[in-house]
Coordinates of C-alpha atoms in Angstrom, one line a residue:
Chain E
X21 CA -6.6 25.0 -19.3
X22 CA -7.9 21.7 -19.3
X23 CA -7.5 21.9 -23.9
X24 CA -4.1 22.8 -23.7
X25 CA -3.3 20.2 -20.6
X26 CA -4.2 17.7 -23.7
X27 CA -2.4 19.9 -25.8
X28 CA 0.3 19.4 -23.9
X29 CA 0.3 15.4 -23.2
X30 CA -1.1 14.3 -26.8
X31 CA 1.9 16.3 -28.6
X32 CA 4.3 13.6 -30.3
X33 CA 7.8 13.9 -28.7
X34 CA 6.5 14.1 -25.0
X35 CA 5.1 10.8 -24.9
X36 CA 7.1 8.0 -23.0
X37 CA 5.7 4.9 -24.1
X38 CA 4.0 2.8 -26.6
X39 CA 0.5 3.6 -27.6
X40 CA -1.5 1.5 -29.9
X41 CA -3.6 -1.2 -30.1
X42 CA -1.0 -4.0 -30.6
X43 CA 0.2 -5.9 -27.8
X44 CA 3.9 -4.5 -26.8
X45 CA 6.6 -6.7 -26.7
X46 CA 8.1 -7.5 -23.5
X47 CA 9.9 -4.7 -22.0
X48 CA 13.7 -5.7 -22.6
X49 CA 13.6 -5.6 -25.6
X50 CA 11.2 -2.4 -26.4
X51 CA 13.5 0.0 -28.3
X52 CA 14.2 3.1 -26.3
X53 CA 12.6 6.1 -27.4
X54 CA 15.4 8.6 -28.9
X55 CA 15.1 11.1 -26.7
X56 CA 16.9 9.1 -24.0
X57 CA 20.5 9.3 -23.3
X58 CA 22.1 6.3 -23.4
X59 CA 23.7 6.2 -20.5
X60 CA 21.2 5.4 -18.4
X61 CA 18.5 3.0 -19.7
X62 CA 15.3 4.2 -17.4
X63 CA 12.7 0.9 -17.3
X64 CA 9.3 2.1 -17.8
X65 CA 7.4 -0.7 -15.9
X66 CA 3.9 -0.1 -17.0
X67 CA 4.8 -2.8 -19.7
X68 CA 4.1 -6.2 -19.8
X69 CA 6.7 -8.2 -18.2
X70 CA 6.9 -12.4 -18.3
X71 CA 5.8 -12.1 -14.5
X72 CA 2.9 -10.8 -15.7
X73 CA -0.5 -13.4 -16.1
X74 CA -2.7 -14.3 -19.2
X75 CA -5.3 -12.2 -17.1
X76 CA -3.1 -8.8 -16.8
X77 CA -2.2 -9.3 -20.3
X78 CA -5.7 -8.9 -21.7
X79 CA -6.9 -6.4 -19.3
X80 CA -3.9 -4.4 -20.4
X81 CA -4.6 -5.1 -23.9
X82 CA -8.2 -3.7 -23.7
X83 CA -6.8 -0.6 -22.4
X84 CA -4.5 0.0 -24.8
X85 CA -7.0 -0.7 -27.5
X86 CA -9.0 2.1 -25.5
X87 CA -5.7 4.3 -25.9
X88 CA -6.2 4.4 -29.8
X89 CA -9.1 6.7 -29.9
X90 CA -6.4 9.0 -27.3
X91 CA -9.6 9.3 -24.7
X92 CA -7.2 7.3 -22.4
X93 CA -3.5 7.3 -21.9
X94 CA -1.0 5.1 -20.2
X95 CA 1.2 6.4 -17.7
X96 CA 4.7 5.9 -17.6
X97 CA 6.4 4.7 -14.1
X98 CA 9.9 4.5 -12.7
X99 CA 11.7 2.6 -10.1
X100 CA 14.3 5.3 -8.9
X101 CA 13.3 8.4 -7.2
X102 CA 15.6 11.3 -7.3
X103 CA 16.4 13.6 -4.8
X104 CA 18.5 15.6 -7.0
X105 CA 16.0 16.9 -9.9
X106 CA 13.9 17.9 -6.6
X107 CA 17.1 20.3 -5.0
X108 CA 17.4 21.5 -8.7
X109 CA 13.6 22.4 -8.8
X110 CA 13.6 26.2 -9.6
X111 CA 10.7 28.2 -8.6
X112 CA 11.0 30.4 -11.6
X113 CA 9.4 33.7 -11.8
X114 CA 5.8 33.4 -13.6
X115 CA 5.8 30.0 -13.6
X116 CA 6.1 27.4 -11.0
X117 CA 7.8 24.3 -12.0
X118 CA 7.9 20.9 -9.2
X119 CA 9.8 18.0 -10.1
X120 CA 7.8 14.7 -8.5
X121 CA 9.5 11.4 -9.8
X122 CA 7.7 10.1 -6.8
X123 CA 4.1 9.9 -8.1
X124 CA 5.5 7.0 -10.4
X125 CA 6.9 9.2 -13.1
X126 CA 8.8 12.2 -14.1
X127 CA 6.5 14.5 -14.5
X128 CA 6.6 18.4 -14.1
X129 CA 3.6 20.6 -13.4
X130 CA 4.4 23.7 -15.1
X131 CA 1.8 26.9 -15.5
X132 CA -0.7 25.0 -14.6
X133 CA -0.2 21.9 -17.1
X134 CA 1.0 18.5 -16.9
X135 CA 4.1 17.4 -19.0
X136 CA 5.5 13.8 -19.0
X137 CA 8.6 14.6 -19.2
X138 CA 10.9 12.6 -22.1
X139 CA 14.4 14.1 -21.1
X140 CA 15.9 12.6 -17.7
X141 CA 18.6 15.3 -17.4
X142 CA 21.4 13.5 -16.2
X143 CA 19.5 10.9 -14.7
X144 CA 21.0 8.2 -12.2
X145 CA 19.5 6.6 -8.8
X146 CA 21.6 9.0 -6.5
X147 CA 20.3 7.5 -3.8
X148 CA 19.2 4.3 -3.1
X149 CA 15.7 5.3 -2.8
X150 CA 12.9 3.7 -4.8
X151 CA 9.5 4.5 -5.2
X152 CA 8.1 2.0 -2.8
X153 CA 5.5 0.4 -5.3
X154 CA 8.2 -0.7 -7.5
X155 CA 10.8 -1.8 -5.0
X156 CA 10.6 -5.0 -5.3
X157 CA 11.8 -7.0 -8.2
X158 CA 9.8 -8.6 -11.1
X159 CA 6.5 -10.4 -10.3
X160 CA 6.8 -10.6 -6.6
X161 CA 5.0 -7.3 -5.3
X162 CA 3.2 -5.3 -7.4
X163 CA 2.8 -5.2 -11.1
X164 CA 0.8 -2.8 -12.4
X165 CA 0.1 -0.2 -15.1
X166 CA -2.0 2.8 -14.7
X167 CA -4.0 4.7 -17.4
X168 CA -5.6 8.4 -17.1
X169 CA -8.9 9.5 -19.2
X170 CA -8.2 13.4 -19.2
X171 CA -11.8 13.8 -20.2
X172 CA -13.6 12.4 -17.9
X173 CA -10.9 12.9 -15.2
X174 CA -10.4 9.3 -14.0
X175 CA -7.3 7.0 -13.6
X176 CA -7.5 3.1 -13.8
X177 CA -4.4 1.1 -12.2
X178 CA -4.6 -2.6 -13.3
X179 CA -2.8 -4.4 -10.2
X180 CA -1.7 -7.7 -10.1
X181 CA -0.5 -8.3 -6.3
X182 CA 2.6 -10.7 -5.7
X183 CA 3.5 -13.6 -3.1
X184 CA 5.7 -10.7 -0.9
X185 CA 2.3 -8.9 -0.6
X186 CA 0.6 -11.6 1.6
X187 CA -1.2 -11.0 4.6
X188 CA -3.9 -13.6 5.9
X189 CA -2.3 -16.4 3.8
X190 CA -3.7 -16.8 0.6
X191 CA -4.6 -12.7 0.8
X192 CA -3.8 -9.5 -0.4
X193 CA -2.3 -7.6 2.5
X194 CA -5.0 -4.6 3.8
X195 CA -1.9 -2.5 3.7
X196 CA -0.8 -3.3 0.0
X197 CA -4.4 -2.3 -1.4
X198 CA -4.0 0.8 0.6
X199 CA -1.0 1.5 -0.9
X200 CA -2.2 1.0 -4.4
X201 CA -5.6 2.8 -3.6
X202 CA -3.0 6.1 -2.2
X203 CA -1.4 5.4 -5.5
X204 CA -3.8 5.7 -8.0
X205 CA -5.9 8.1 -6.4
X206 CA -2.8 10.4 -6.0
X207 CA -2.2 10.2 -10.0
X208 CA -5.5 11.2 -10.6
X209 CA -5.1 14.2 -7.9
X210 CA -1.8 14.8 -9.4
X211 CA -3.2 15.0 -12.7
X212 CA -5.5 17.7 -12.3
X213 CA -4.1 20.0 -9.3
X214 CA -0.4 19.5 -10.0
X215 CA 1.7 19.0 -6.5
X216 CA -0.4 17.5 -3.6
X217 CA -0.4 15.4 -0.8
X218 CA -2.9 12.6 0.5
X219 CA -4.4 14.3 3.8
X220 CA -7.2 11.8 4.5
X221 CA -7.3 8.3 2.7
X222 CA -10.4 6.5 3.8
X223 CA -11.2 2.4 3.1
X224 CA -13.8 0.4 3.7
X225 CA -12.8 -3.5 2.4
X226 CA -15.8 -5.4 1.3
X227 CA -13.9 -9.0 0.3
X228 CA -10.5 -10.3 0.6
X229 CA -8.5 -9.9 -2.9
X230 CA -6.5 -13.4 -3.5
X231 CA -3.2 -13.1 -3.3
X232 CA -1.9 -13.0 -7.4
X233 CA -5.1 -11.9 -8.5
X234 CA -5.6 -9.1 -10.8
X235 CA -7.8 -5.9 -9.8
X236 CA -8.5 -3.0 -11.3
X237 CA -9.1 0.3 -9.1
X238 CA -10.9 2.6 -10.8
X239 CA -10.3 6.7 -9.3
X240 CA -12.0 9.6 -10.4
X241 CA -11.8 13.3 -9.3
X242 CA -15.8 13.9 -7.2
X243 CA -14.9 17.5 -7.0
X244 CA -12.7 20.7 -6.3
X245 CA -12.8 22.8 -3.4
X246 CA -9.8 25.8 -3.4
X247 CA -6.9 23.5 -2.8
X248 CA -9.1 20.7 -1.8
X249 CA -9.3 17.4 -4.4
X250 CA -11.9 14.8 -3.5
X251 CA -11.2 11.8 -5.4
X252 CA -12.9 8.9 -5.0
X253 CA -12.2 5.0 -6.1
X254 CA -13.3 1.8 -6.2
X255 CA -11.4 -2.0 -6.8
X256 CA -13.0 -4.6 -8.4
X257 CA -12.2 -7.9 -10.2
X258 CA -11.2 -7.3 -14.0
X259 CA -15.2 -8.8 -15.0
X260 CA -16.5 -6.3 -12.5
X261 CA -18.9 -8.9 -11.0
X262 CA -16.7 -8.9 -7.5
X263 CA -16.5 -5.7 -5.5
X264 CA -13.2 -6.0 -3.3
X265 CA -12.9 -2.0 -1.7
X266 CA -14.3 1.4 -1.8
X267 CA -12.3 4.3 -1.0
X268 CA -12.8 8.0 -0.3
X269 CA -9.9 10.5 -0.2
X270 CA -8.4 14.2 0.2
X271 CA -5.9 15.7 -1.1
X272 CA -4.0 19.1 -0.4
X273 CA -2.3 21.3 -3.4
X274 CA 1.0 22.1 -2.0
X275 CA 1.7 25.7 -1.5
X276 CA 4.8 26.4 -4.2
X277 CA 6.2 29.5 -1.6
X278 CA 6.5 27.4 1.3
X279 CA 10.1 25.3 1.0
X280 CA 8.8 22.4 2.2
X281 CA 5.5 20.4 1.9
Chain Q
X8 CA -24.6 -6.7 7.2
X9 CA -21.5 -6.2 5.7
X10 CA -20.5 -9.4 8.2
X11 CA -23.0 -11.5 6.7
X12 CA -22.8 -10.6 3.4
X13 CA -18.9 -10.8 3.6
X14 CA -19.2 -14.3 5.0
X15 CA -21.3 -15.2 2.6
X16 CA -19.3 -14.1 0.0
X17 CA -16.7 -16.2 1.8
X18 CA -18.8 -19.6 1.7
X19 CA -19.5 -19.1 -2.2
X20 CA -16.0 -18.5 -2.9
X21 CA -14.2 -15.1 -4.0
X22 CA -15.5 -14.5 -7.4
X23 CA -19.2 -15.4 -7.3
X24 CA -21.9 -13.0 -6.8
X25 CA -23.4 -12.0 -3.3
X26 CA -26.3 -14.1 -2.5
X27 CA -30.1 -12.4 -1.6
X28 CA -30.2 -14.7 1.4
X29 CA -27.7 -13.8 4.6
X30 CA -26.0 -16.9 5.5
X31 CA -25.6 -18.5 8.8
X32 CA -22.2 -17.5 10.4
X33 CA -19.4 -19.8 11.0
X34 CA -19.9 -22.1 14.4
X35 CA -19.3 -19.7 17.5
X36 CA -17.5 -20.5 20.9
X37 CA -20.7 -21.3 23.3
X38 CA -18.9 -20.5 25.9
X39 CA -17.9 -16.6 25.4
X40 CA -18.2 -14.3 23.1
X41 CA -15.7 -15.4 21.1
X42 CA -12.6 -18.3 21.7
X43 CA -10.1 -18.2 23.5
X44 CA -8.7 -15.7 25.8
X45 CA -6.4 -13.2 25.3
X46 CA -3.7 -14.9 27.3
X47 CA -3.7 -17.9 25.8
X48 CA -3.6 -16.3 21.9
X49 CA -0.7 -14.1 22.9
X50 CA 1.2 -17.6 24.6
X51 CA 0.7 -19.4 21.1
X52 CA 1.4 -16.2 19.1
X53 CA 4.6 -15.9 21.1
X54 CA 6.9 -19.6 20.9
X55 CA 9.4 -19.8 23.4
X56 CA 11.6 -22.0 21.2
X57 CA 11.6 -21.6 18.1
X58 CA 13.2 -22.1 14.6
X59 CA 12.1 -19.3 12.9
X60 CA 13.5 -16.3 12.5
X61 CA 12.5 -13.1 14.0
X62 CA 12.6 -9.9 12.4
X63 CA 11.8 -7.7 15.2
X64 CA 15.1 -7.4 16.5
X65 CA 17.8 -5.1 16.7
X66 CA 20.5 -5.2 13.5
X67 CA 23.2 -2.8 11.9
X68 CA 20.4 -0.6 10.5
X69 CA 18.4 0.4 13.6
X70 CA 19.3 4.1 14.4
X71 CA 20.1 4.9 17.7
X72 CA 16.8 6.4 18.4
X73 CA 15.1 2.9 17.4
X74 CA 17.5 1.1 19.9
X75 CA 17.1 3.6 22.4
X76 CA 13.3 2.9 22.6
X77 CA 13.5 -0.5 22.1
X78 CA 15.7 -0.8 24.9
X79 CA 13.3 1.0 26.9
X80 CA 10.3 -1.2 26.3
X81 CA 12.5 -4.6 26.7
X82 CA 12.8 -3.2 30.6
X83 CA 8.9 -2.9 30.3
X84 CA 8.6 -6.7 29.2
X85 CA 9.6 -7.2 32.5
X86 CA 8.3 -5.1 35.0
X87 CA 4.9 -3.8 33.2
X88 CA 4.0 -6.9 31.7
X89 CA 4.6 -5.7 27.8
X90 CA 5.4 -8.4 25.0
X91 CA 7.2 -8.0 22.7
X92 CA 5.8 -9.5 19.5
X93 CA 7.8 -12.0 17.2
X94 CA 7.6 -11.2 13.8
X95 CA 8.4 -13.9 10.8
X96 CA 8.2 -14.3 7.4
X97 CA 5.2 -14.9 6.9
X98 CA 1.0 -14.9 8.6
X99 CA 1.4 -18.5 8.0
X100 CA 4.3 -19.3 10.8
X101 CA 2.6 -17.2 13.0
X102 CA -0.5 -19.2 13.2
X103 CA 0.8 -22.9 13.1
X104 CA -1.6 -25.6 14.0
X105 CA -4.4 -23.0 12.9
X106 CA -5.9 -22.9 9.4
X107 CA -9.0 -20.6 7.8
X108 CA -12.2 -21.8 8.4
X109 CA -13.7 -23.8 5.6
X110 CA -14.2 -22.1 2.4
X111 CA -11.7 -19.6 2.8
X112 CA -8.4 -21.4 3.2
X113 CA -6.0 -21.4 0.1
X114 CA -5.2 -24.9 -0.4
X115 CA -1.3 -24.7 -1.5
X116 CA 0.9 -21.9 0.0
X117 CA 4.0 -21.4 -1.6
X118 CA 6.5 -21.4 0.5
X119 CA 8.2 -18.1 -1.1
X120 CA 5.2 -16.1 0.0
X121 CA 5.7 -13.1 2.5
X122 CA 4.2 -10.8 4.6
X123 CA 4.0 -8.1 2.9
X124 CA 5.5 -5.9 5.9
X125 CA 8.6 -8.0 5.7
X126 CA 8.7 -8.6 1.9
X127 CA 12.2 -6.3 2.0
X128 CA 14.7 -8.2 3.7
X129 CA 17.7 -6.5 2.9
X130 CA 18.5 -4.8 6.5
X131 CA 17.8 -1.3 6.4
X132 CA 16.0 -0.7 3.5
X133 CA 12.5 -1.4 4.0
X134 CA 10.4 -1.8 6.9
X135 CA 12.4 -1.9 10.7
X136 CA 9.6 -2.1 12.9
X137 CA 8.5 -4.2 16.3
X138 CA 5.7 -4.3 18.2
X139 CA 5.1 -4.4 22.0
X140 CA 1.5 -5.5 22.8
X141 CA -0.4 -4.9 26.8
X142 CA -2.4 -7.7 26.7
X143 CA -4.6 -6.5 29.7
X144 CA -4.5 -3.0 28.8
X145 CA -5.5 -4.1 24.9
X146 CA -2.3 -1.4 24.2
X147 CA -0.2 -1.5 21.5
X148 CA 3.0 0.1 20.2
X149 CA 5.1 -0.3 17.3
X150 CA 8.3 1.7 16.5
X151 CA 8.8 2.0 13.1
X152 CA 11.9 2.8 10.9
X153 CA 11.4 3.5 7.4
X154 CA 14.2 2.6 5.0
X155 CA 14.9 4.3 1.4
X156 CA 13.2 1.7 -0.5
X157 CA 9.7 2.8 1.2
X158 CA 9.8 6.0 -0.4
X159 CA 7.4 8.0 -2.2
X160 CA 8.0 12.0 -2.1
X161 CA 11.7 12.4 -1.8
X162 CA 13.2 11.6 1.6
X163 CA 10.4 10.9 3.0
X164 CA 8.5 7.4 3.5
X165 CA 5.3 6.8 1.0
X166 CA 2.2 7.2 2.8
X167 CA 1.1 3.7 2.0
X168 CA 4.0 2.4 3.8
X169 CA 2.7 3.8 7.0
X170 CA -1.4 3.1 5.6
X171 CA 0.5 -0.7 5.4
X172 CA 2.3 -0.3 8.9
X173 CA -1.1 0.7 10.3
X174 CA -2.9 -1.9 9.0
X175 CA -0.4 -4.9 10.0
X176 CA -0.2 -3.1 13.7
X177 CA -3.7 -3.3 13.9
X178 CA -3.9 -6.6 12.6
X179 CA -1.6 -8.7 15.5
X180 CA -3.7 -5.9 18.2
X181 CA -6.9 -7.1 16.7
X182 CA -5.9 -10.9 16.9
X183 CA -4.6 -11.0 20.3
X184 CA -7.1 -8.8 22.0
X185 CA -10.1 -10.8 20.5
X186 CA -9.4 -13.0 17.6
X187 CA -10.0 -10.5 14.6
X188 CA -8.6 -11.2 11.2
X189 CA -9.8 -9.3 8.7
X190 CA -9.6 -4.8 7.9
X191 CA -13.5 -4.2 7.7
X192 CA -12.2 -0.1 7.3
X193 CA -9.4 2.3 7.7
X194 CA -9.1 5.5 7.7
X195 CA -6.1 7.4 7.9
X196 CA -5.9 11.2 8.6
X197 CA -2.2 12.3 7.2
X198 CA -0.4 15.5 9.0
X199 CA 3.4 15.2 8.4
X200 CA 5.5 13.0 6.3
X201 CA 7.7 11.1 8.1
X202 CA 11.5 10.9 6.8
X203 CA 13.6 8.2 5.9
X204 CA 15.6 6.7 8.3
X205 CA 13.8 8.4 11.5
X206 CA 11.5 6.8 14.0
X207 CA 7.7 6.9 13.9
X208 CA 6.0 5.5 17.4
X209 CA 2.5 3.9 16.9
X210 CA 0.0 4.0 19.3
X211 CA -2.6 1.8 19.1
X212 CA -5.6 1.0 21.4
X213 CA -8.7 -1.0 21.3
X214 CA -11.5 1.4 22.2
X215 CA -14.0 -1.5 21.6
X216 CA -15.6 -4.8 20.9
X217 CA -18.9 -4.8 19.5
X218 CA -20.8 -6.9 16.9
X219 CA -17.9 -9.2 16.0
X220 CA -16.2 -6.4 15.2
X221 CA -12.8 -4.9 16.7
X222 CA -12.5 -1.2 17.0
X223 CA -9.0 0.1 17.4
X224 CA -7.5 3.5 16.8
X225 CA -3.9 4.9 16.5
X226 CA -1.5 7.8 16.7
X227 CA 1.8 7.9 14.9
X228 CA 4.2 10.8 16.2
X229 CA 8.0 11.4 16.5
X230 CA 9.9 10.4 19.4
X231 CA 9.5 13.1 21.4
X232 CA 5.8 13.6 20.5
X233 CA 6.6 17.4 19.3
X234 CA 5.5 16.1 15.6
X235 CA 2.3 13.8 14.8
X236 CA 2.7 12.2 11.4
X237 CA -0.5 10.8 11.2
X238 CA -3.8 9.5 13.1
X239 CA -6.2 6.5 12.2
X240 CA -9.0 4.4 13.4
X241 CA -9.6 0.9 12.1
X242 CA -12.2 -1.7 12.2
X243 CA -11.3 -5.4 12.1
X244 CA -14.1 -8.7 11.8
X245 CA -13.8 -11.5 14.3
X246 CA -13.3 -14.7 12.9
X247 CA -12.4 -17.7 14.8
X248 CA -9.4 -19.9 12.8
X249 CA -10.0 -24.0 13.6
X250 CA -7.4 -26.6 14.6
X251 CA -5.6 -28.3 12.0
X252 CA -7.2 -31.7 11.7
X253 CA -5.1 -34.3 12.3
X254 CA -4.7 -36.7 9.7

């Protein structure tokens, strides 16, 4: 399974974004990739942007570099969730497919793999809704980019944390690392056992994280128990000499008969 | 430990390595165990005049649930000796004529930064919440509607918006009923998600004070208490903030 999950997310086409060493350009003017329709331009905002700091640049850059060699790839995220692809959702017969736009992407879990999906099937904001990590606008909450080693079964979310994410002044609201923390560790749940939910999310915060800083959390999957993930995290500052939070968490695999999670 | 070696993480500065040797903690209040009273915090925490604006109050966007039960515990502000909590733009107006002890105050704050429970301002769409604090019973409550832009799986609010909401309701409990400042842990046991545009009730209690530390736990369930979205307990330092100095 876990061969033809890479299989699956290596094959040219599926990709969503750039890979390769080179530093992007800034996202505006990134060419689309042609499988989009052009009616609706979707933002992938895993990119550099000019809110972004000389700090989140290189940190990015390194992983990138560390995308080359395909142990590690960067995921894709999207402002808009859509209620619609969920109603659409078709529990087909033999397979099981979920649409989750919420875990910052489109991505589908089908028979047990994980596709980025490239086509957005008629995709507009139907709703107002946004994914709450990217509902704010450019370089005043949080910027960040997440990247997944498959192998080793670990996501890293570089995070640089805006002025509307204050809490004491000067700080990194608790509530915006926990946020982040649910974040990443839900990718890296997501990644492996398809559609779950956070059921415990546990924090312990060792330093206060400056408010515009950058972080890194790193996630990794501790183990597997029936429909049980234990992932596990950690944030730290980007020359890992400053340990900010640990975290411990569980996640649920959502039962695909029942309607409703 | 983790006090000391947080606070001495705190002397050095953010980015420099813990030291071997625990360092002596910031002057104490000889007289208790900690500052001032919880009566006196909640009558600077709570201006009668003020300029500011307050966010915890009803607008277009409150369902009628919201107003329903906010309504309610305005009639307990007066009879059961509930406050109701201001709530502005940012820590920093909260806490005016206070500063961060030495070491870890920031020395410019922009003036666009936000708390990041009210970083939405758009009515509506983000975070509708107020909080009622006891301050003899060390209670807390805090109704909260989520808005569309606080989503995460469809129609339903992100789990680190409540994580967030948690954390910021704990914060003002831990501040009034005994000067804390800072999340030491949280732990958050999800049940339910809770759907946009509904109304989540928090809970919150002190069951503690030991150590410099605050220990506080919290239920979050639907109006009518048939649903519980989600329980948590979490533990907050003590730290005394110091008079501005007059210049």
């Amino acid at each position: 399974m876990l061969r033809s999950c890479v299989y699956r997310l290596w094959t040219p086409g599926v990709l969503c974004g750039p890979l390769g060493g080179a530093s992007p350009p800034a996202r505006n003017s990134w060419p689309l990739p042609r499988s989009y329709s052009s009616e609706v331009a979707h933002v992938d905002h895993s990119l550099p942007n000019p809110s972004w700091s000389k700090d989140m640049r290189l940190i990015f850059d390194q992983f990138m570099k560390k995308s080359e060699d395909r142990s590690w790839k960067r995921l894709p995220s999207y402002k808009f969730t859509s209620s619609k692809r969920l109603e659409e959702a078709e529990f087909r017969k033999g397979e099981t497919t979920f649409y989750l736009p919420f875990l910052s992407g489109h991505y589908r879990w089908r028979s047990g793999r994980a596709e980025f999906d490239a086509k957005p099937v008629k995709e507009e904001p139907l709703s107002q809704a946004r994914l709450f990590p990217r509902s704010l606008e450019e370089g005043l909450g949080f910027e960040y980019a997440m990247f997944h080693n498959l192998v080793e079964n670990r996501t890293v979310c570089i995070l640089q944390g805006g002025p509307y994410l204050q809490g004491i002044p000067g700080f990194l609201h608790g509530g915006a690392i926990a946020t982040m923390i649910d974040s990443t560790v839900g990718m890296c749940a997501f990644i492996t056992g398809g559609a779950v939910m956070t059921a415990n999310l546990n924090i312990s915060f060792r330093r206060p994280i400056p408010l515009c800083s950058v972080v890194v959390i790193n996630s990794q999957l501790d183990k597997i128990e029936g429909r049980k993930l234990f992932v596990s995290c950690n944030v730290q500052s980007v020359d890992e000499k400053t340990l900010y939070s640990e975290a411990t968490s569980l996640f649920v695999k959502l039962d695909p008969k029942k309607s409703s999670p | 430990m983790i006090r000391r070696s947080f606070l001495g993480a705190v002397r050095l500065g953010q980015h420099r390595v813990l030291p071997g040797i625990p360092q002596v903690l910031p002057r104490l209040s000889p007289t208790s165990a900690f500052g001032s009273s919880t009566d006196s915090l909640v009558s600077r925490f709570c201006p009668e005049k003020t300029d500011l604006k307050d966010y915890a109050l009803p607008n277009a966007s409150w369902c009628p649930d919201m107003l329903n039960l906010y309504q309610e515990f305005l009639e307990k502000t007066k009879t059961d000796g509930w406050v109701k909590l201001p709530s502005f733009k940012s820590n920093r107006d909260h806490i005016q004529g206070l500063k961060l002890p030495f070491g870890l105050a920031v020395a410019s704050d922009k003036s666009d930064w936000r708390i990041f429970t009210r970083c939405i301002q758009e009515e509506g769409q983000g975070y509708e919440y107020v909080i009622f604090f006891h301050p003899s019973k060390k209670k807390s409550i805090c109704l909260f509607q989520p808005g569309p832009y606080l989503e995460g799986p469809p129609g339903f609010a992100h789990g680190g918006s409540l994580a967030a909401l948690m954390d910021e309701t704990f914060s003002k409990t831990a501040y009034l009923a005994g000067e804390g400042l800072f999340t030491v842990s949280l732990n958050i046991r999800f049940k339910n998600l809770i759907p946009v545009g509904s109304v989540a009730v928090l809970n919150i209690d002190v069951e503690k004070i030991e150590d410099q530390k605050l220990y506080m736990s919290c239920i979050a369930q639907s109006r009518d208490q048939q649903t519980v979205y989600a329980k948590s307990s979490g533990v907050f330092l003590q730290l005394q903030l110091e008079e501005e100095s007059s210049q």
